[in-house]
PDB file of C-alpha atoms in Angstrom:
ATOM      1  CA  UNK A 225      23.285  85.657 150.139  1.00 76.00           C
ATOM      2  CA  UNK A 226      26.831  84.549 150.429  1.00 83.00           C
ATOM      3  CA  UNK A 227      28.382  82.772 153.326  1.00 90.00           C
ATOM      4  CA  UNK A 228      31.555  80.916 154.318  1.00 94.00           C
ATOM      5  CA  UNK A 229      31.884  77.894 156.706  1.00 95.00           C
ATOM      6  CA  UNK A 230      35.251  76.606 157.868  1.00 96.00           C
ATOM      7  CA  UNK A 231      34.964  73.263 159.456  1.00 94.00           C
ATOM      8  CA  UNK A 232      37.046  72.937 162.518  1.00 92.00           C
ATOM      9  CA  UNK A 233      38.223  75.898 164.540  1.00 93.00           C
ATOM     10  CA  UNK A 234      41.393  74.130 165.415  1.00 96.00           C
ATOM     11  CA  UNK A 235      43.405  71.566 163.466  1.00 98.00           C
ATOM     12  CA  UNK A 236      46.570  69.831 164.730  1.00 98.00           C
ATOM     13  CA  UNK A 237      48.918  67.752 162.517  1.00 98.00           C
ATOM     14  CA  UNK A 238      52.290  66.313 162.954  1.00 98.00           C
ATOM     15  CA  UNK A 239      55.281  67.920 161.175  1.00 98.00           C
ATOM     16  CA  UNK A 240      55.569  66.269 157.737  1.00 97.00           C
ATOM     17  CA  UNK A 241      51.918  65.224 157.674  1.00 98.00           C
ATOM     18  CA  UNK A 242      49.203  66.316 155.228  1.00 98.00           C
ATOM     19  CA  UNK A 243      47.465  69.593 156.093  1.00 98.00           C
ATOM     20  CA  UNK A 244      43.827  69.808 155.120  1.00 98.00           C
ATOM     21  CA  UNK A 245      41.738  72.849 156.086  1.00 98.00           C
ATOM     22  CA  UNK A 246      38.104  72.772 154.999  1.00 98.00           C
ATOM     23  CA  UNK A 247      36.064  75.516 153.595  1.00 97.00           C
ATOM     24  CA  UNK A 248      32.484  75.470 152.159  1.00 96.00           C
ATOM     25  CA  UNK A 249      30.770  78.460 150.601  1.00 94.00           C
ATOM     26  CA  UNK A 250      27.411  79.595 149.546  1.00 91.00           C
ATOM     27  CA  UNK A 251      26.948  82.002 146.738  1.00 84.00           C
ATOM     28  CA  UNK A 252      24.211  82.838 144.263  1.00 78.00           C
ATOM     29  CA  UNK A 253      26.632  83.757 141.504  1.00 79.00           C
ATOM     30  CA  UNK A 254      30.034  82.334 140.528  1.00 80.00           C
ATOM     31  CA  UNK A 255      32.220  83.218 143.413  1.00 87.00           C
ATOM     32  CA  UNK A 256      35.746  84.515 143.777  1.00 92.00           C
ATOM     33  CA  UNK A 257      37.493  82.580 146.619  1.00 94.00           C
ATOM     34  CA  UNK A 258      40.443  83.382 148.765  1.00 96.00           C
ATOM     35  CA  UNK A 259      42.667  81.857 151.401  1.00 98.00           C
ATOM     36  CA  UNK A 260      44.460  84.071 153.830  1.00 98.00           C
ATOM     37  CA  UNK A 261      47.030  83.245 156.530  1.00 98.00           C
ATOM     38  CA  UNK A 262      47.453  85.261 159.780  1.00 97.00           C
ATOM     39  CA  UNK A 263      50.456  84.888 162.108  1.00 95.00           C
ATOM     40  CA  UNK A 264      50.017  86.147 165.761  1.00 90.00           C
ATOM     41  CA  UNK A 265      49.558  89.845 166.110  1.00 87.00           C
ATOM     42  CA  UNK A 266      49.870  90.421 162.403  1.00 93.00           C
ATOM     43  CA  UNK A 267      47.575  91.253 159.445  1.00 95.00           C
ATOM     44  CA  UNK A 268      46.203  88.728 156.957  1.00 96.00           C
ATOM     45  CA  UNK A 269      48.386  87.699 154.035  1.00 97.00           C
ATOM     46  CA  UNK A 270      46.991  86.291 150.748  1.00 97.00           C
ATOM     47  CA  UNK A 271      47.845  82.627 150.275  1.00 97.00           C
ATOM     48  CA  UNK A 272      45.925  82.039 147.022  1.00 96.00           C
ATOM     49  CA  UNK A 273      42.787  82.884 145.118  1.00 94.00           C
ATOM     50  CA  UNK A 274      40.405  81.264 142.758  1.00 93.00           C
ATOM     51  CA  UNK A 275      38.984  83.251 139.926  1.00 87.00           C
ATOM     52  CA  UNK A 276      38.071  81.281 136.876  1.00 81.00           C
ATOM     53  CA  UNK A 277      39.580  78.554 134.756  1.00 81.00           C
ATOM     54  CA  UNK A 278      41.799  75.871 136.456  1.00 84.00           C
ATOM     55  CA  UNK A 279      40.120  74.433 139.524  1.00 89.00           C
ATOM     56  CA  UNK A 280      43.386  73.637 141.240  1.00 95.00           C
ATOM     57  CA  UNK A 281      44.977  76.786 142.497  1.00 95.00           C
ATOM     58  CA  UNK A 282      48.642  76.936 143.760  1.00 96.00           C
ATOM     59  CA  UNK A 283      49.693  79.480 146.323  1.00 95.00           C
ATOM     60  CA  UNK A 284      52.581  80.545 148.414  1.00 95.00           C
ATOM     61  CA  UNK A 285      54.446  78.386 150.921  1.00 94.00           C
ATOM     62  CA  UNK A 286      53.456  75.155 149.167  1.00 96.00           C
ATOM     63  CA  UNK A 287      49.764  75.462 149.721  1.00 97.00           C
ATOM     64  CA  UNK A 288      47.130  74.709 147.112  1.00 97.00           C
ATOM     65  CA  UNK A 289      43.406  74.566 147.008  1.00 97.00           C
ATOM     66  CA  UNK A 290      40.795  72.892 144.788  1.00 95.00           C
ATOM     67  CA  UNK A 291      37.557  74.563 143.706  1.00 94.00           C
ATOM     68  CA  UNK A 292      34.731  71.962 143.540  1.00 94.00           C
ATOM     69  CA  UNK A 293      31.529  73.591 142.299  1.00 91.00           C
ATOM     70  CA  UNK A 294      29.426  70.541 142.916  1.00 92.00           C
ATOM     71  CA  UNK A 295      30.397  70.330 146.562  1.00 93.00           C
ATOM     72  CA  UNK A 296      30.621  74.187 146.948  1.00 94.00           C
ATOM     73  CA  UNK A 297      34.022  73.629 148.560  1.00 95.00           C
ATOM     74  CA  UNK A 298      37.432  75.284 148.470  1.00 96.00           C
ATOM     75  CA  UNK A 299      39.571  73.178 150.755  1.00 98.00           C
ATOM     76  CA  UNK A 300      43.198  74.058 151.411  1.00 98.00           C
ATOM     77  CA  UNK A 301      45.915  71.516 151.437  1.00 98.00           C
ATOM     78  CA  UNK A 302      49.665  71.184 151.808  1.00 98.00           C
ATOM     79  CA  UNK A 303      51.450  67.774 151.336  1.00 97.00           C
ATOM     80  CA  UNK A 304      53.914  68.141 154.220  1.00 98.00           C
ATOM     81  CA  UNK A 305      53.435  70.445 157.176  1.00 98.00           C
ATOM     82  CA  UNK A 306      56.313  72.518 158.526  1.00 97.00           C
ATOM     83  CA  UNK A 307      56.455  74.123 161.914  1.00 97.00           C
ATOM     84  CA  UNK A 308      56.418  77.524 160.286  1.00 96.00           C
ATOM     85  CA  UNK A 309      52.836  76.701 159.005  1.00 97.00           C
ATOM     86  CA  UNK A 310      51.451  77.200 162.507  1.00 97.00           C
ATOM     87  CA  UNK A 311      49.017  80.103 162.106  1.00 97.00           C
ATOM     88  CA  UNK A 312      45.390  80.954 161.607  1.00 97.00           C
ATOM     89  CA  UNK A 313      43.788  80.480 158.257  1.00 97.00           C
ATOM     90  CA  UNK A 314      40.767  82.247 156.827  1.00 97.00           C
ATOM     91  CA  UNK A 315      38.740  81.374 153.797  1.00 97.00           C
ATOM     92  CA  UNK A 316      36.754  84.140 152.086  1.00 95.00           C
ATOM     93  CA  UNK A 317      34.272  84.583 149.298  1.00 93.00           C
ATOM     94  CA  UNK A 318      33.298  87.509 147.043  1.00 89.00           C
ATOM     95  CA  UNK A 319      30.102  86.955 145.196  1.00 79.00           C
ATOM     96  CA  UNK A 320      30.228  89.675 142.621  1.00 79.00           C
ATOM     97  CA  UNK A 321      32.014  90.681 139.440  1.00 80.00           C
ATOM     98  CA  UNK A 322      33.660  93.861 140.854  1.00 82.00           C
ATOM     99  CA  UNK A 323      35.942  94.580 143.685  1.00 80.00           C
ATOM    100  CA  UNK A 324      33.127  96.770 145.127  1.00 83.00           C
ATOM    101  CA  UNK A 325      31.212  93.567 146.014  1.00 83.00           C
ATOM    102  CA  UNK A 326      31.498  92.525 149.681  1.00 85.00           C
ATOM    103  CA  UNK A 327      34.044  89.931 150.852  1.00 90.00           C
ATOM    104  CA  UNK A 328      32.797  87.526 153.501  1.00 91.00           C
ATOM    105  CA  UNK A 329      35.309  85.803 155.776  1.00 93.00           C
ATOM    106  CA  UNK A 330      34.945  82.463 157.552  1.00 94.00           C
ATOM    107  CA  UNK A 331      35.554  82.307 161.274  1.00 93.00           C
ATOM    108  CA  UNK A 332      39.035  80.920 160.779  1.00 95.00           C
ATOM    109  CA  UNK A 333      40.909  77.667 161.520  1.00 96.00           C
ATOM    110  CA  UNK A 334      43.926  77.634 163.801  1.00 96.00           C
ATOM    111  CA  UNK A 335      46.538  75.230 162.620  1.00 98.00           C
ATOM    112  CA  UNK A 336      48.972  73.787 165.119  1.00 98.00           C
ATOM    113  CA  UNK A 337      51.965  71.581 164.133  1.00 97.00           C
ATOM    114  CA  UNK A 338      53.230  68.804 166.459  1.00 97.00           C
ATOM    115  CA  UNK A 339      57.035  68.192 166.400  1.00 95.00           C
TER     116      UNK A 339
ATOM    117  CA  UNK B 207      57.875  99.013 149.305  1.00 69.00           C
ATOM    118  CA  UNK B 208      54.201  99.636 149.044  1.00 77.00           C
ATOM    119  CA  UNK B 209      51.925  98.647 151.796  1.00 94.00           C
ATOM    120  CA  UNK B 210      49.475  99.611 154.462  1.00 97.00           C
ATOM    121  CA  UNK B 211      50.722 101.109 157.730  1.00 97.00           C
ATOM    122  CA  UNK B 212      48.670 100.909 160.888  1.00 97.00           C
ATOM    123  CA  UNK B 213      49.652 102.836 163.949  1.00 94.00           C
ATOM    124  CA  UNK B 214      50.115 102.433 166.811  1.00 94.00           C
ATOM    125  CA  UNK B 215      50.480  98.613 167.097  1.00 95.00           C
ATOM    126  CA  UNK B 216      49.175  98.644 170.741  1.00 96.00           C
ATOM    127  CA  UNK B 217      46.888 101.170 172.205  1.00 95.00           C
ATOM    128  CA  UNK B 218      45.523 101.523 175.734  1.00 94.00           C
ATOM    129  CA  UNK B 219      42.681 103.772 176.751  1.00 92.00           C
ATOM    130  CA  UNK B 220      40.452 104.376 179.715  1.00 92.00           C
ATOM    131  CA  UNK B 221      36.796 103.763 179.292  1.00 91.00           C
ATOM    132  CA  UNK B 222      34.845 106.720 178.143  1.00 90.00           C
ATOM    133  CA  UNK B 223      37.667 108.181 175.948  1.00 92.00           C
ATOM    134  CA  UNK B 224      37.492 108.397 172.276  1.00 94.00           C
ATOM    135  CA  UNK B 225      40.508 106.975 170.363  1.00 95.00           C
ATOM    136  CA  UNK B 226      41.629 107.256 166.765  1.00 96.00           C
ATOM    137  CA  UNK B 227      43.443 104.486 164.947  1.00 97.00           C
ATOM    138  CA  UNK B 228      45.583 105.422 161.962  1.00 97.00           C
ATOM    139  CA  UNK B 229      45.667 103.704 158.562  1.00 98.00           C
ATOM    140  CA  UNK B 230      47.742 104.938 155.675  1.00 97.00           C
ATOM    141  CA  UNK B 231      48.398 103.164 152.384  1.00 97.00           C
ATOM    142  CA  UNK B 232      50.761 103.896 149.505  1.00 96.00           C
ATOM    143  CA  UNK B 233      49.442 101.272 147.137  1.00 95.00           C
ATOM    144  CA  UNK B 234      47.298 103.832 145.287  1.00 94.00           C
ATOM    145  CA  UNK B 235      44.296 101.684 146.108  1.00 93.00           C
ATOM    146  CA  UNK B 236      40.821 103.175 145.756  1.00 92.00           C
ATOM    147  CA  UNK B 237      38.899 101.301 148.359  1.00 94.00           C
ATOM    148  CA  UNK B 238      39.740 101.011 152.083  1.00 96.00           C
ATOM    149  CA  UNK B 239      38.196  98.971 154.873  1.00 96.00           C
ATOM    150  CA  UNK B 240      38.127  98.569 158.609  1.00 97.00           C
ATOM    151  CA  UNK B 241      37.643  95.209 160.211  1.00 97.00           C
ATOM    152  CA  UNK B 242      37.314  94.196 163.815  1.00 97.00           C
ATOM    153  CA  UNK B 243      38.707  90.812 164.845  1.00 96.00           C
ATOM    154  CA  UNK B 244      37.648  88.951 168.072  1.00 92.00           C
ATOM    155  CA  UNK B 245      38.830  85.459 168.980  1.00 83.00           C
ATOM    156  CA  UNK B 246      36.838  82.793 167.221  1.00 77.00           C
ATOM    157  CA  UNK B 247      34.646  85.287 165.334  1.00 80.00           C
ATOM    158  CA  UNK B 248      36.584  85.993 162.224  1.00 86.00           C
ATOM    159  CA  UNK B 249      36.542  89.366 160.690  1.00 93.00           C
ATOM    160  CA  UNK B 250      33.637  91.817 160.862  1.00 94.00           C
ATOM    161  CA  UNK B 251      33.305  94.794 158.750  1.00 94.00           C
ATOM    162  CA  UNK B 252      32.949  98.174 160.454  1.00 97.00           C
ATOM    163  CA  UNK B 253      33.284 100.750 157.627  1.00 97.00           C
ATOM    164  CA  UNK B 254      34.467 100.923 154.082  1.00 95.00           C
ATOM    165  CA  UNK B 255      35.251 103.620 151.530  1.00 95.00           C
ATOM    166  CA  UNK B 256      35.255 103.275 147.820  1.00 92.00           C
ATOM    167  CA  UNK B 257      36.293 106.813 147.048  1.00 92.00           C
ATOM    168  CA  UNK B 258      37.544 109.978 148.782  1.00 95.00           C
ATOM    169  CA  UNK B 259      34.884 111.850 150.818  1.00 95.00           C
ATOM    170  CA  UNK B 260      32.520 108.849 150.703  1.00 95.00           C
ATOM    171  CA  UNK B 261      32.130 105.903 153.019  1.00 96.00           C
ATOM    172  CA  UNK B 262      29.492 103.342 154.084  1.00 95.00           C
ATOM    173  CA  UNK B 263      28.644 101.485 157.220  1.00 96.00           C
ATOM    174  CA  UNK B 264      29.522  97.845 157.449  1.00 94.00           C
ATOM    175  CA  UNK B 265      27.982  95.255 159.724  1.00 93.00           C
ATOM    176  CA  UNK B 266      29.017  96.603 163.003  1.00 96.00           C
ATOM    177  CA  UNK B 267      29.395 100.431 162.624  1.00 97.00           C
ATOM    178  CA  UNK B 268      27.674 101.422 165.859  1.00 96.00           C
ATOM    179  CA  UNK B 269      30.170 103.314 168.147  1.00 96.00           C
ATOM    180  CA  UNK B 270      32.602 103.832 165.354  1.00 97.00           C
ATOM    181  CA  UNK B 271      33.335 106.836 162.920  1.00 97.00           C
ATOM    182  CA  UNK B 272      35.608 107.326 159.943  1.00 98.00           C
ATOM    183  CA  UNK B 273      36.733 109.872 157.502  1.00 97.00           C
ATOM    184  CA  UNK B 274      38.300 109.707 154.042  1.00 97.00           C
ATOM    185  CA  UNK B 275      39.695 113.092 153.249  1.00 97.00           C
ATOM    186  CA  UNK B 276      42.628 111.716 151.281  1.00 96.00           C
ATOM    187  CA  UNK B 277      42.981 108.684 149.107  1.00 96.00           C
ATOM    188  CA  UNK B 278      45.917 107.401 151.212  1.00 97.00           C
ATOM    189  CA  UNK B 279      44.269 107.708 154.647  1.00 98.00           C
ATOM    190  CA  UNK B 280      41.280 106.153 156.412  1.00 98.00           C
ATOM    191  CA  UNK B 281      41.384 106.800 160.142  1.00 98.00           C
ATOM    192  CA  UNK B 282      38.884 105.035 162.461  1.00 98.00           C
ATOM    193  CA  UNK B 283      37.656 106.591 165.677  1.00 97.00           C
ATOM    194  CA  UNK B 284      36.437 104.372 168.409  1.00 96.00           C
ATOM    195  CA  UNK B 285      33.985 106.405 170.411  1.00 95.00           C
ATOM    196  CA  UNK B 286      32.867 106.081 173.991  1.00 91.00           C
ATOM    197  CA  UNK B 287      29.544 104.765 172.607  1.00 90.00           C
ATOM    198  CA  UNK B 288      31.205 101.520 171.541  1.00 90.00           C
ATOM    199  CA  UNK B 289      30.212  99.155 174.374  1.00 90.00           C
ATOM    200  CA  UNK B 290      33.068  96.608 173.956  1.00 92.00           C
ATOM    201  CA  UNK B 291      35.887  98.264 172.150  1.00 95.00           C
ATOM    202  CA  UNK B 292      38.762  95.970 173.196  1.00 96.00           C
ATOM    203  CA  UNK B 293      39.727  94.070 170.030  1.00 96.00           C
ATOM    204  CA  UNK B 294      42.198  93.754 167.259  1.00 96.00           C
ATOM    205  CA  UNK B 295      41.493  96.227 164.388  1.00 98.00           C
ATOM    206  CA  UNK B 296      42.604  95.553 160.862  1.00 97.00           C
ATOM    207  CA  UNK B 297      42.736  98.103 157.956  1.00 98.00           C
ATOM    208  CA  UNK B 298      42.640  96.798 154.350  1.00 97.00           C
ATOM    209  CA  UNK B 299      42.575  98.170 150.883  1.00 96.00           C
ATOM    210  CA  UNK B 300      41.942  96.952 147.401  1.00 94.00           C
ATOM    211  CA  UNK B 301      42.327  98.228 143.827  1.00 89.00           C
ATOM    212  CA  UNK B 302      39.128  99.017 142.004  1.00 85.00           C
ATOM    213  CA  UNK B 303      38.655  96.262 139.398  1.00 84.00           C
ATOM    214  CA  UNK B 304      37.274  92.795 138.989  1.00 84.00           C
ATOM    215  CA  UNK B 305      36.077  90.574 141.824  1.00 83.00           C
ATOM    216  CA  UNK B 306      39.294  88.739 141.830  1.00 85.00           C
ATOM    217  CA  UNK B 307      41.162  91.820 143.372  1.00 89.00           C
ATOM    218  CA  UNK B 308      42.182  90.597 146.778  1.00 92.00           C
ATOM    219  CA  UNK B 309      42.274  92.695 149.917  1.00 94.00           C
ATOM    220  CA  UNK B 310      45.670  93.798 151.271  1.00 96.00           C
ATOM    221  CA  UNK B 311      45.893  94.126 155.035  1.00 97.00           C
ATOM    222  CA  UNK B 312      47.917  96.185 157.402  1.00 97.00           C
ATOM    223  CA  UNK B 313      49.447  94.628 160.535  1.00 96.00           C
ATOM    224  CA  UNK B 314      46.702  95.776 162.794  1.00 97.00           C
ATOM    225  CA  UNK B 315      46.237  97.774 166.015  1.00 97.00           C
ATOM    226  CA  UNK B 316      45.430  95.973 169.221  1.00 96.00           C
ATOM    227  CA  UNK B 317      43.091  98.234 171.347  1.00 96.00           C
ATOM    228  CA  UNK B 318      42.719  97.623 175.123  1.00 96.00           C
ATOM    229  CA  UNK B 319      40.199  99.656 176.933  1.00 93.00           C
ATOM    230  CA  UNK B 320      39.970  99.418 180.765  1.00 91.00           C
TER     231      UNK B 320
END
C-alpha cells in the first residue's frame, strides 16, 4: 500500500531564508511524486512532479525537489523565501503506471513567511 | 483558457437538505474526481469517474452521490445522509495516460450546512 507523510503541519521561515518542506512516501512500486501548492480558498496548483530520470526536479516559482529512493523522500526546497510563498503545500504519490492508479495526498504543510 | 470550473464558490444550506455542487471541465480530460478537504486532514477522495456513465466510490462516499452523463461534467450531490457535510470540496480531472499525468483542480466550493 502507498502512503505519504509530511513532517510538520506548520513551518515558519523568515523572508529570504531557505524553505524546506519534508515528504516521505511508501510505495511498493516505483512511484510518481508530486508537490502541489494551495492558496487560501483556492484549488491546488501543480508545483512539480517526479517521473523517472533526473532525481532533482525543478518546478515553478523557484521551487525544486529531490527524489531520494534510499530515503524514500521527496523534500521540497526553495533557496530564498518570498512573502508570496505563504500557502499550504501538499505532497502526493501515485504508485502505478497509469493515470487510473490512485493518488494519495499527504496531510499538508502550512508555510508562513516572517517579514 | 482550458480549466475546471466549480460553482458556486460558497454555498449555504440548512441541515436536512440535499445540495448539488457543479464541476465542469473543458480540458477534454477523461477522468474526474471529487475530494473533500477538512483542516489538517489533507484531501480525501469521495468519488471518481474514468469514463462517461461510470463512476466508483472513493474512501468516503457515504452520504454523497454523483453522475457522469457527459465527459465535461461531474456534479456531486451532498445528501441529508452525510453527517458532517460542512467542508471545502474540490473537483479535479486528469488525462488518461501514464502515471505521471497530474491532477488538475478547480477552485473549490465551500459548503456550510447549519
